[in-house]
Amino acid sequence: MTEAANLTYAFAVCRGGDLTSPAGPLAELPGLGTGAPVRTVAAGPLTAVVQDVPAAGYDEAALRRRLSDGAELERCARAHHAVITAAWALAPTVPLPLATVYLDDGRVREALADRQTSFLTALDRIAGRVEWGVKVYTPTGPPPAPAAAPAPAAAPAEGPGPGGSGRAYLDRVRTRQRGREQRHTLALGAAERVDTVVRGLAVAARRLRPHGVEVTGKHRTQVLNAAYLLDLGRERELRAALASLRHDETDVRIELSGPWAPYSFADGGITDAGAAP
């Protein structure tokens, strides 16, 4: 049997409707840049936003190579996000994971049918709502060191260390360590207060794994990485609440991002039902 020349790449799932009219925003998108149009596949009340991709470039081995290359991974992720964002502007949208690839449109329809209940539940949950990201950081630099008292002239050196005896050097190390621990404890408390306030505005919230130094940089530590699902129209309240928190929580830096398509709250994916390897 001859293998298909193309596979079907799925970006997102929406509730019904024709999202790809010739004048629509999806039709103008390049998607993954394969030359094929971004289009839809319908199954009952659900519609998947898809694009044909060449099998030679998107089969299992090719995807592994593609996504292991940093520049190509970023390109694909940006293209994937652009299509999801455009669909989300038209209708409630469940984003699908990057590199969700099916053997053909028939497999997409089967997956939509198999997961219809979970998709509809997710679409009901996110309709009229958007995701906001809140991150809290604490600086990692050393605190200002107190001026050290001069060592007595006759004090013997007890070990290496700048500006004093070995004992004084160890005392300074312990003081810096205690200072770091105290700052971290204060930052964790501030992060909890930020989370409590924003949760009070949200209909759902998720605490995500904090980013490491490779993302944050070595001069700060992330102590809160959270996503919040808010009703449309609450942006002003959210920004006002964070402005007040920034005024009160001076030991940390609070960052807001969004609004986003509700990636963190759109459970019910189809990647385990009929997807290509």
PDB file of C-alpha atoms in Angstrom:
ATOM      1  CA  MET A   1       0.000   0.000   0.000  1.00  0.00           C
ATOM      2  CA  THR A   2       1.355   3.411  -0.934  1.00  0.00           C
ATOM      3  CA  GLU A   3       2.013   5.736   1.976  1.00  0.00           C
ATOM      4  CA  ALA A   4       0.193   9.072   1.978  1.00  0.00           C
ATOM      5  CA  ALA A   5       2.203  12.044   0.793  1.00  0.00           C
ATOM      6  CA  ASN A   6       0.629  14.307   3.409  1.00  0.00           C
ATOM      7  CA  LEU A   7      -0.357  14.165   7.056  1.00  0.00           C
ATOM      8  CA  THR A   8      -2.861  16.353   8.883  1.00  0.00           C
ATOM      9  CA  TYR A   9      -1.416  18.707  11.477  1.00  0.00           C
ATOM     10  CA  ALA A  10      -3.972  19.846  14.093  1.00  0.00           C
ATOM     11  CA  PHE A  11      -3.633  23.209  15.870  1.00  0.00           C
ATOM     12  CA  ALA A  12      -6.834  23.568  17.851  1.00  0.00           C
ATOM     13  CA  VAL A  13     -10.447  22.517  18.349  1.00  0.00           C
ATOM     14  CA  CYS A  14     -13.388  24.922  18.283  1.00  0.00           C
ATOM     15  CA  ARG A  15     -17.131  24.586  18.570  1.00  0.00           C
ATOM     16  CA  GLY A  16     -18.687  24.330  15.080  1.00  0.00           C
ATOM     17  CA  GLY A  17     -18.827  27.129  12.558  1.00  0.00           C
ATOM     18  CA  ASP A  18     -16.859  27.913   9.405  1.00  0.00           C
ATOM     19  CA  LEU A  19     -13.667  29.563  10.610  1.00  0.00           C
ATOM     20  CA  THR A  20     -11.830  29.567   7.289  1.00  0.00           C
ATOM     21  CA  SER A  21     -13.852  31.735   4.925  1.00  0.00           C
ATOM     22  CA  PRO A  22     -11.747  33.235   2.097  1.00  0.00           C
ATOM     23  CA  ALA A  23     -11.769  36.620   3.823  1.00  0.00           C
ATOM     24  CA  GLY A  24     -11.217  35.207   7.297  1.00  0.00           C
ATOM     25  CA  PRO A  25      -8.042  35.663   9.372  1.00  0.00           C
ATOM     26  CA  LEU A  26      -7.169  31.948   9.356  1.00  0.00           C
ATOM     27  CA  ALA A  27      -7.067  31.786   5.563  1.00  0.00           C
ATOM     28  CA  GLU A  28      -4.420  34.507   5.563  1.00  0.00           C
ATOM     29  CA  LEU A  29      -2.070  32.637   7.899  1.00  0.00           C
ATOM     30  CA  PRO A  30       0.922  30.698   6.580  1.00  0.00           C
ATOM     31  CA  GLY A  31       0.631  28.200   9.423  1.00  0.00           C
ATOM     32  CA  LEU A  32       3.720  26.024   9.374  1.00  0.00           C
ATOM     33  CA  GLY A  33       4.747  27.392   5.992  1.00  0.00           C
ATOM     34  CA  THR A  34       4.030  24.243   3.990  1.00  0.00           C
ATOM     35  CA  GLY A  35       2.171  26.135   1.278  1.00  0.00           C
ATOM     36  CA  ALA A  36      -1.124  24.420   2.123  1.00  0.00           C
ATOM     37  CA  PRO A  37      -3.948  26.567   3.495  1.00  0.00           C
ATOM     38  CA  VAL A  38      -5.019  26.511   7.118  1.00  0.00           C
ATOM     39  CA  ARG A  39      -8.456  24.871   7.028  1.00  0.00           C
ATOM     40  CA  THR A  40     -10.976  23.027   9.177  1.00  0.00           C
ATOM     41  CA  VAL A  41     -12.200  19.480   9.700  1.00  0.00           C
ATOM     42  CA  ALA A  42     -15.680  19.152  11.222  1.00  0.00           C
ATOM     43  CA  ALA A  43     -17.171  16.304  13.231  1.00  0.00           C
ATOM     44  CA  GLY A  44     -20.567  16.934  14.798  1.00  0.00           C
ATOM     45  CA  PRO A  45     -20.492  20.063  16.963  1.00  0.00           C
ATOM     46  CA  LEU A  46     -16.686  20.301  16.865  1.00  0.00           C
ATOM     47  CA  THR A  47     -14.269  21.734  14.334  1.00  0.00           C
ATOM     48  CA  ALA A  48     -10.530  21.113  14.229  1.00  0.00           C
ATOM     49  CA  VAL A  49      -8.229  23.755  12.746  1.00  0.00           C
ATOM     50  CA  VAL A  50      -5.686  21.886  10.629  1.00  0.00           C
ATOM     51  CA  GLN A  51      -3.164  22.099   7.825  1.00  0.00           C
ATOM     52  CA  ASP A  52      -1.745  19.553   5.411  1.00  0.00           C
ATOM     53  CA  VAL A  53       1.945  18.877   6.017  1.00  0.00           C
ATOM     54  CA  PRO A  54       4.326  16.689   3.998  1.00  0.00           C
ATOM     55  CA  ALA A  55       4.757  13.253   5.529  1.00  0.00           C
ATOM     56  CA  ALA A  56       8.479  13.340   4.790  1.00  0.00           C
ATOM     57  CA  GLY A  57       8.914  16.413   6.993  1.00  0.00           C
ATOM     58  CA  TYR A  58       6.481  15.580   9.794  1.00  0.00           C
ATOM     59  CA  ASP A  59       6.683  11.855  10.409  1.00  0.00           C
ATOM     60  CA  GLU A  60       8.071  10.572  13.702  1.00  0.00           C
ATOM     61  CA  ALA A  61      11.758  10.741  12.798  1.00  0.00           C
ATOM     62  CA  ALA A  62      11.465  14.106  11.055  1.00  0.00           C
ATOM     63  CA  LEU A  63       9.563  15.637  13.964  1.00  0.00           C
ATOM     64  CA  ARG A  64      12.176  14.403  16.405  1.00  0.00           C
ATOM     65  CA  ARG A  65      14.903  16.102  14.376  1.00  0.00           C
ATOM     66  CA  ARG A  66      12.838  19.236  13.852  1.00  0.00           C
ATOM     67  CA  LEU A  67      11.970  19.734  17.512  1.00  0.00           C
ATOM     68  CA  SER A  68      15.486  19.005  18.734  1.00  0.00           C
ATOM     69  CA  ASP A  69      16.745  22.033  16.811  1.00  0.00           C
ATOM     70  CA  GLY A  70      16.266  25.156  18.924  1.00  0.00           C
ATOM     71  CA  ALA A  71      15.649  27.556  16.058  1.00  0.00           C
ATOM     72  CA  GLU A  72      13.228  25.221  14.302  1.00  0.00           C
ATOM     73  CA  LEU A  73      11.410  24.468  17.552  1.00  0.00           C
ATOM     74  CA  GLU A  74      10.907  28.192  18.125  1.00  0.00           C
ATOM     75  CA  ARG A  75       9.676  28.713  14.556  1.00  0.00           C
ATOM     76  CA  CYS A  76       7.153  25.884  14.844  1.00  0.00           C
ATOM     77  CA  ALA A  77       5.991  27.037  18.269  1.00  0.00           C
ATOM     78  CA  ARG A  78       5.412  30.595  17.047  1.00  0.00           C
ATOM     79  CA  ALA A  79       3.516  29.385  13.979  1.00  0.00           C
ATOM     80  CA  HIS A  80       1.431  27.014  16.121  1.00  0.00           C
ATOM     81  CA  HIS A  81       0.608  29.821  18.556  1.00  0.00           C
ATOM     82  CA  ALA A  82      -0.287  32.251  15.765  1.00  0.00           C
ATOM     83  CA  VAL A  83      -2.922  29.893  14.358  1.00  0.00           C
ATOM     84  CA  ILE A  84      -4.366  29.189  17.820  1.00  0.00           C
ATOM     85  CA  THR A  85      -4.537  32.899  18.603  1.00  0.00           C
ATOM     86  CA  ALA A  86      -6.342  33.646  15.331  1.00  0.00           C
ATOM     87  CA  ALA A  87      -8.865  30.844  15.951  1.00  0.00           C
ATOM     88  CA  TRP A  88      -9.367  31.987  19.543  1.00  0.00           C
ATOM     89  CA  ALA A  89     -10.276  35.469  18.281  1.00  0.00           C
ATOM     90  CA  LEU A  90     -13.155  33.893  16.331  1.00  0.00           C
ATOM     91  CA  ALA A  91     -14.540  31.304  18.769  1.00  0.00           C
ATOM     92  CA  PRO A  92     -13.800  29.511  22.059  1.00  0.00           C
ATOM     93  CA  THR A  93     -10.743  27.413  21.264  1.00  0.00           C
ATOM     94  CA  VAL A  94      -9.021  24.440  22.844  1.00  0.00           C
ATOM     95  CA  PRO A  95      -5.319  24.671  21.929  1.00  0.00           C
ATOM     96  CA  LEU A  96      -3.696  21.364  21.030  1.00  0.00           C
ATOM     97  CA  PRO A  97      -0.095  20.507  21.896  1.00  0.00           C
ATOM     98  CA  LEU A  98       2.686  21.350  19.496  1.00  0.00           C
ATOM     99  CA  ALA A  99       3.278  18.599  16.912  1.00  0.00           C
ATOM    100  CA  THR A 100      -0.193  17.032  17.060  1.00  0.00           C
ATOM    101  CA  VAL A 101      -0.142  15.153  13.747  1.00  0.00           C
ATOM    102  CA  TYR A 102      -2.704  12.707  12.306  1.00  0.00           C
ATOM    103  CA  LEU A 103      -2.485  10.261   9.464  1.00  0.00           C
ATOM    104  CA  ASP A 104      -5.413  11.919   7.659  1.00  0.00           C
ATOM    105  CA  ASP A 105      -8.627  13.895   8.157  1.00  0.00           C
ATOM    106  CA  GLY A 106     -10.515  10.713   8.950  1.00  0.00           C
ATOM    107  CA  ARG A 107      -8.359  10.127  12.002  1.00  0.00           C
ATOM    108  CA  VAL A 108      -9.002  13.694  13.128  1.00  0.00           C
ATOM    109  CA  ARG A 109     -12.779  13.138  12.867  1.00  0.00           C
ATOM    110  CA  GLU A 110     -12.493   9.906  14.829  1.00  0.00           C
ATOM    111  CA  ALA A 111     -10.554  11.674  17.546  1.00  0.00           C
ATOM    112  CA  LEU A 112     -13.064  14.521  17.730  1.00  0.00           C
ATOM    113  CA  ALA A 113     -15.900  12.031  18.049  1.00  0.00           C
ATOM    114  CA  ASP A 114     -14.090   9.971  20.685  1.00  0.00           C
ATOM    115  CA  ARG A 115     -13.328  13.060  22.792  1.00  0.00           C
ATOM    116  CA  GLN A 116     -16.481  15.034  22.064  1.00  0.00           C
ATOM    117  CA  THR A 117     -17.675  15.177  25.667  1.00  0.00           C
ATOM    118  CA  SER A 118     -14.333  16.305  27.083  1.00  0.00           C
ATOM    119  CA  PHE A 119     -13.889  18.895  24.349  1.00  0.00           C
ATOM    120  CA  LEU A 120     -17.356  20.340  24.860  1.00  0.00           C
ATOM    121  CA  THR A 121     -16.761  20.471  28.610  1.00  0.00           C
ATOM    122  CA  ALA A 122     -13.492  22.318  28.055  1.00  0.00           C
ATOM    123  CA  LEU A 123     -15.121  24.732  25.602  1.00  0.00           C
ATOM    124  CA  ASP A 124     -17.908  25.485  28.074  1.00  0.00           C
ATOM    125  CA  ARG A 125     -15.299  26.177  30.753  1.00  0.00           C
ATOM    126  CA  ILE A 126     -13.246  28.617  28.701  1.00  0.00           C
ATOM    127  CA  ALA A 127     -15.989  30.413  26.760  1.00  0.00           C
ATOM    128  CA  GLY A 128     -15.903  34.138  27.508  1.00  0.00           C
ATOM    129  CA  ARG A 129     -12.680  33.798  29.470  1.00  0.00           C
ATOM    130  CA  VAL A 130      -8.980  34.374  28.923  1.00  0.00           C
ATOM    131  CA  GLU A 131      -5.765  33.206  30.525  1.00  0.00           C
ATOM    132  CA  TRP A 132      -3.354  35.547  32.303  1.00  0.00           C
ATOM    133  CA  GLY A 133       0.104  34.632  33.532  1.00  0.00           C
ATOM    134  CA  VAL A 134       1.577  35.987  36.756  1.00  0.00           C
ATOM    135  CA  LYS A 135       5.218  35.446  37.705  1.00  0.00           C
ATOM    136  CA  VAL A 136       6.975  36.558  40.879  1.00  0.00           C
ATOM    137  CA  TYR A 137      10.763  36.881  41.152  1.00  0.00           C
ATOM    138  CA  THR A 138      13.221  37.616  43.906  1.00  0.00           C
ATOM    139  CA  PRO A 139      16.720  38.987  43.245  1.00  0.00           C
ATOM    140  CA  THR A 140      19.562  36.573  43.941  1.00  0.00           C
ATOM    141  CA  GLY A 141      22.378  39.077  44.458  1.00  0.00           C
ATOM    142  CA  PRO A 142      24.026  39.282  47.902  1.00  0.00           C
ATOM    143  CA  PRO A 143      22.601  41.790  50.400  1.00  0.00           C
ATOM    144  CA  PRO A 144      24.705  44.830  51.242  1.00  0.00           C
ATOM    145  CA  ALA A 145      27.434  43.678  53.613  1.00  0.00           C
ATOM    146  CA  PRO A 146      27.707  45.550  56.929  1.00  0.00           C
ATOM    147  CA  ALA A 147      30.980  47.291  57.547  1.00  0.00           C
ATOM    148  CA  ALA A 148      33.326  44.890  59.293  1.00  0.00           C
ATOM    149  CA  ALA A 149      35.015  45.977  62.495  1.00  0.00           C
ATOM    150  CA  PRO A 150      38.795  46.065  62.148  1.00  0.00           C
ATOM    151  CA  ALA A 151      40.495  42.991  63.522  1.00  0.00           C
ATOM    152  CA  PRO A 152      42.701  43.445  66.595  1.00  0.00           C
ATOM    153  CA  ALA A 153      46.284  43.962  65.595  1.00  0.00           C
ATOM    154  CA  ALA A 154      47.465  40.932  67.555  1.00  0.00           C
ATOM    155  CA  ALA A 155      44.760  38.527  66.320  1.00  0.00           C
ATOM    156  CA  PRO A 156      46.354  35.523  64.599  1.00  0.00           C
ATOM    157  CA  ALA A 157      45.090  34.535  61.168  1.00  0.00           C
ATOM    158  CA  GLU A 158      42.863  31.444  61.485  1.00  0.00           C
ATOM    159  CA  GLY A 159      42.357  30.721  57.812  1.00  0.00           C
ATOM    160  CA  PRO A 160      41.940  32.341  54.411  1.00  0.00           C
ATOM    161  CA  GLY A 161      39.523  35.162  53.837  1.00  0.00           C
ATOM    162  CA  PRO A 162      39.564  38.744  52.654  1.00  0.00           C
ATOM    163  CA  GLY A 163      39.744  41.493  55.200  1.00  0.00           C
ATOM    164  CA  GLY A 164      39.955  39.509  58.424  1.00  0.00           C
ATOM    165  CA  SER A 165      40.589  36.218  60.178  1.00  0.00           C
ATOM    166  CA  GLY A 166      39.291  32.854  59.041  1.00  0.00           C
ATOM    167  CA  ARG A 167      36.632  33.007  61.741  1.00  0.00           C
ATOM    168  CA  ALA A 168      35.481  36.423  60.555  1.00  0.00           C
ATOM    169  CA  TYR A 169      35.375  35.133  56.989  1.00  0.00           C
ATOM    170  CA  LEU A 170      33.172  32.189  57.996  1.00  0.00           C
ATOM    171  CA  ASP A 171      30.920  34.540  59.952  1.00  0.00           C
ATOM    172  CA  ARG A 172      30.453  36.641  56.844  1.00  0.00           C
ATOM    173  CA  VAL A 173      29.646  33.550  54.773  1.00  0.00           C
ATOM    174  CA  ARG A 174      27.054  32.441  57.323  1.00  0.00           C
ATOM    175  CA  THR A 175      25.557  35.924  57.451  1.00  0.00           C
ATOM    176  CA  ARG A 176      25.197  36.033  53.676  1.00  0.00           C
ATOM    177  CA  GLN A 177      23.624  32.557  53.688  1.00  0.00           C
ATOM    178  CA  ARG A 178      21.144  33.564  56.393  1.00  0.00           C
ATOM    179  CA  GLY A 179      20.346  36.711  54.430  1.00  0.00           C
ATOM    180  CA  ARG A 180      19.643  34.686  51.279  1.00  0.00           C
ATOM    181  CA  GLU A 181      17.425  32.286  53.209  1.00  0.00           C
ATOM    182  CA  GLN A 182      15.514  35.127  54.830  1.00  0.00           C
ATOM    183  CA  ARG A 183      14.986  36.877  51.497  1.00  0.00           C
ATOM    184  CA  HIS A 184      13.779  33.642  49.938  1.00  0.00           C
ATOM    185  CA  THR A 185      11.351  33.041  52.805  1.00  0.00           C
ATOM    186  CA  LEU A 186      10.013  36.590  52.472  1.00  0.00           C
ATOM    187  CA  ALA A 187       9.675  36.136  48.716  1.00  0.00           C
ATOM    188  CA  LEU A 188       7.729  32.897  49.138  1.00  0.00           C
ATOM    189  CA  GLY A 189       5.355  34.675  51.500  1.00  0.00           C
ATOM    190  CA  ALA A 190       4.906  37.498  49.003  1.00  0.00           C
ATOM    191  CA  ALA A 191       4.230  34.978  46.228  1.00  0.00           C
ATOM    192  CA  GLU A 192       1.497  33.337  48.293  1.00  0.00           C
ATOM    193  CA  ARG A 193      -0.144  36.702  48.908  1.00  0.00           C
ATOM    194  CA  VAL A 194      -0.019  37.519  45.194  1.00  0.00           C
ATOM    195  CA  ASP A 195      -1.533  34.149  44.337  1.00  0.00           C
ATOM    196  CA  THR A 196      -4.315  34.592  46.909  1.00  0.00           C
ATOM    197  CA  VAL A 197      -5.311  38.000  45.540  1.00  0.00           C
ATOM    198  CA  VAL A 198      -5.337  36.934  41.878  1.00  0.00           C
ATOM    199  CA  ARG A 199      -7.193  33.694  42.661  1.00  0.00           C
ATOM    200  CA  GLY A 200      -9.891  35.879  44.173  1.00  0.00           C
ATOM    201  CA  LEU A 201     -10.476  37.407  40.731  1.00  0.00           C
ATOM    202  CA  ALA A 202     -10.189  34.179  38.735  1.00  0.00           C
ATOM    203  CA  VAL A 203     -12.586  31.335  38.015  1.00  0.00           C
ATOM    204  CA  ALA A 204      -9.687  28.862  37.918  1.00  0.00           C
ATOM    205  CA  ALA A 205      -5.966  28.895  38.658  1.00  0.00           C
ATOM    206  CA  ARG A 206      -2.963  26.651  38.124  1.00  0.00           C
ATOM    207  CA  ARG A 207       0.444  26.746  39.742  1.00  0.00           C
ATOM    208  CA  LEU A 208       3.068  25.823  37.160  1.00  0.00           C
ATOM    209  CA  ARG A 209       6.627  24.646  37.672  1.00  0.00           C
ATOM    210  CA  PRO A 210       8.882  27.676  38.277  1.00  0.00           C
ATOM    211  CA  HIS A 211      11.386  28.372  35.511  1.00  0.00           C
ATOM    212  CA  GLY A 212      15.041  27.685  36.149  1.00  0.00           C
ATOM    213  CA  VAL A 213      18.043  29.924  35.735  1.00  0.00           C
ATOM    214  CA  GLU A 214      18.296  29.091  32.027  1.00  0.00           C
ATOM    215  CA  VAL A 215      15.059  31.068  31.534  1.00  0.00           C
ATOM    216  CA  THR A 216      15.111  33.619  34.350  1.00  0.00           C
ATOM    217  CA  GLY A 217      18.815  34.483  34.255  1.00  0.00           C
ATOM    218  CA  LYS A 218      21.217  34.157  37.153  1.00  0.00           C
ATOM    219  CA  HIS A 219      20.293  37.414  38.865  1.00  0.00           C
ATOM    220  CA  ARG A 220      16.771  36.431  39.931  1.00  0.00           C
ATOM    221  CA  THR A 221      14.830  33.397  41.127  1.00  0.00           C
ATOM    222  CA  GLN A 222      11.244  32.673  40.155  1.00  0.00           C
ATOM    223  CA  VAL A 223       9.097  31.911  43.195  1.00  0.00           C
ATOM    224  CA  LEU A 224       5.686  31.914  41.484  1.00  0.00           C
ATOM    225  CA  ASN A 225       4.712  30.822  37.994  1.00  0.00           C
ATOM    226  CA  ALA A 226       0.933  30.667  37.772  1.00  0.00           C
ATOM    227  CA  ALA A 227      -1.874  30.847  35.231  1.00  0.00           C
ATOM    228  CA  TYR A 228      -5.307  32.270  35.955  1.00  0.00           C
ATOM    229  CA  LEU A 229      -8.550  31.985  34.007  1.00  0.00           C
ATOM    230  CA  LEU A 230     -10.521  35.231  34.204  1.00  0.00           C
ATOM    231  CA  ASP A 231     -13.798  36.362  32.729  1.00  0.00           C
ATOM    232  CA  LEU A 232     -13.478  38.850  29.907  1.00  0.00           C
ATOM    233  CA  GLY A 233     -13.768  42.393  31.181  1.00  0.00           C
ATOM    234  CA  ARG A 234     -11.806  41.906  34.409  1.00  0.00           C
ATOM    235  CA  GLU A 235      -8.472  43.132  33.070  1.00  0.00           C
ATOM    236  CA  ARG A 236      -8.767  46.514  34.784  1.00  0.00           C
ATOM    237  CA  GLU A 237      -9.405  44.853  38.171  1.00  0.00           C
ATOM    238  CA  LEU A 238      -6.472  42.523  37.661  1.00  0.00           C
ATOM    239  CA  ARG A 239      -4.064  45.292  36.752  1.00  0.00           C
ATOM    240  CA  ALA A 240      -5.240  47.433  39.671  1.00  0.00           C
ATOM    241  CA  ALA A 241      -4.772  44.521  42.092  1.00  0.00           C
ATOM    242  CA  LEU A 242      -1.248  43.884  40.830  1.00  0.00           C
ATOM    243  CA  ALA A 243      -0.376  47.576  41.029  1.00  0.00           C
ATOM    244  CA  SER A 244      -1.405  47.542  44.694  1.00  0.00           C
ATOM    245  CA  LEU A 245       0.602  44.377  45.300  1.00  0.00           C
ATOM    246  CA  ARG A 246       3.687  45.875  43.668  1.00  0.00           C
ATOM    247  CA  HIS A 247       3.366  48.851  46.015  1.00  0.00           C
ATOM    248  CA  ASP A 248       3.149  46.583  49.089  1.00  0.00           C
ATOM    249  CA  GLU A 249       5.466  43.717  48.110  1.00  0.00           C
ATOM    250  CA  THR A 250       8.675  45.625  47.546  1.00  0.00           C
ATOM    251  CA  ASP A 251      10.955  42.611  48.080  1.00  0.00           C
ATOM    252  CA  VAL A 252       9.821  40.909  44.863  1.00  0.00           C
ATOM    253  CA  ARG A 253       9.151  41.723  41.229  1.00  0.00           C
ATOM    254  CA  ILE A 254       5.689  40.864  39.879  1.00  0.00           C
ATOM    255  CA  GLU A 255       5.163  40.358  36.136  1.00  0.00           C
ATOM    256  CA  LEU A 256       1.881  39.986  34.233  1.00  0.00           C
ATOM    257  CA  SER A 257       1.486  38.474  30.763  1.00  0.00           C
ATOM    258  CA  GLY A 258      -1.561  38.003  28.577  1.00  0.00           C
ATOM    259  CA  PRO A 259      -4.299  37.796  27.707  1.00  0.00           C
ATOM    260  CA  TRP A 260      -3.691  34.393  26.148  1.00  0.00           C
ATOM    261  CA  ALA A 261      -5.774  31.651  24.663  1.00  0.00           C
ATOM    262  CA  PRO A 262      -6.494  29.386  27.673  1.00  0.00           C
ATOM    263  CA  TYR A 263      -3.681  26.880  27.169  1.00  0.00           C
ATOM    264  CA  SER A 264      -3.538  25.932  30.840  1.00  0.00           C
ATOM    265  CA  PHE A 265      -7.268  25.293  31.183  1.00  0.00           C
ATOM    266  CA  ALA A 266      -8.201  23.561  27.933  1.00  0.00           C
ATOM    267  CA  ASP A 267      -7.908  19.934  29.006  1.00  0.00           C
ATOM    268  CA  GLY A 268      -9.348  17.267  26.774  1.00  0.00           C
ATOM    269  CA  GLY A 269      -6.779  16.841  24.017  1.00  0.00           C
ATOM    270  CA  ILE A 270      -6.899  14.267  21.239  1.00  0.00           C
ATOM    271  CA  THR A 271      -3.252  13.298  21.154  1.00  0.00           C
ATOM    272  CA  ASP A 272      -3.973   9.810  22.505  1.00  0.00           C
ATOM    273  CA  ALA A 273      -6.651   8.880  19.968  1.00  0.00           C
ATOM    274  CA  GLY A 274      -5.556   8.161  16.423  1.00  0.00           C
ATOM    275  CA  ALA A 275      -2.569  10.457  16.183  1.00  0.00           C
ATOM    276  CA  ALA A 276       0.338   9.552  13.980  1.00  0.00           C
ATOM    277  CA  PRO A 277       3.339   8.226  15.937  1.00  0.00           C
TER     278      PRO A 277
END
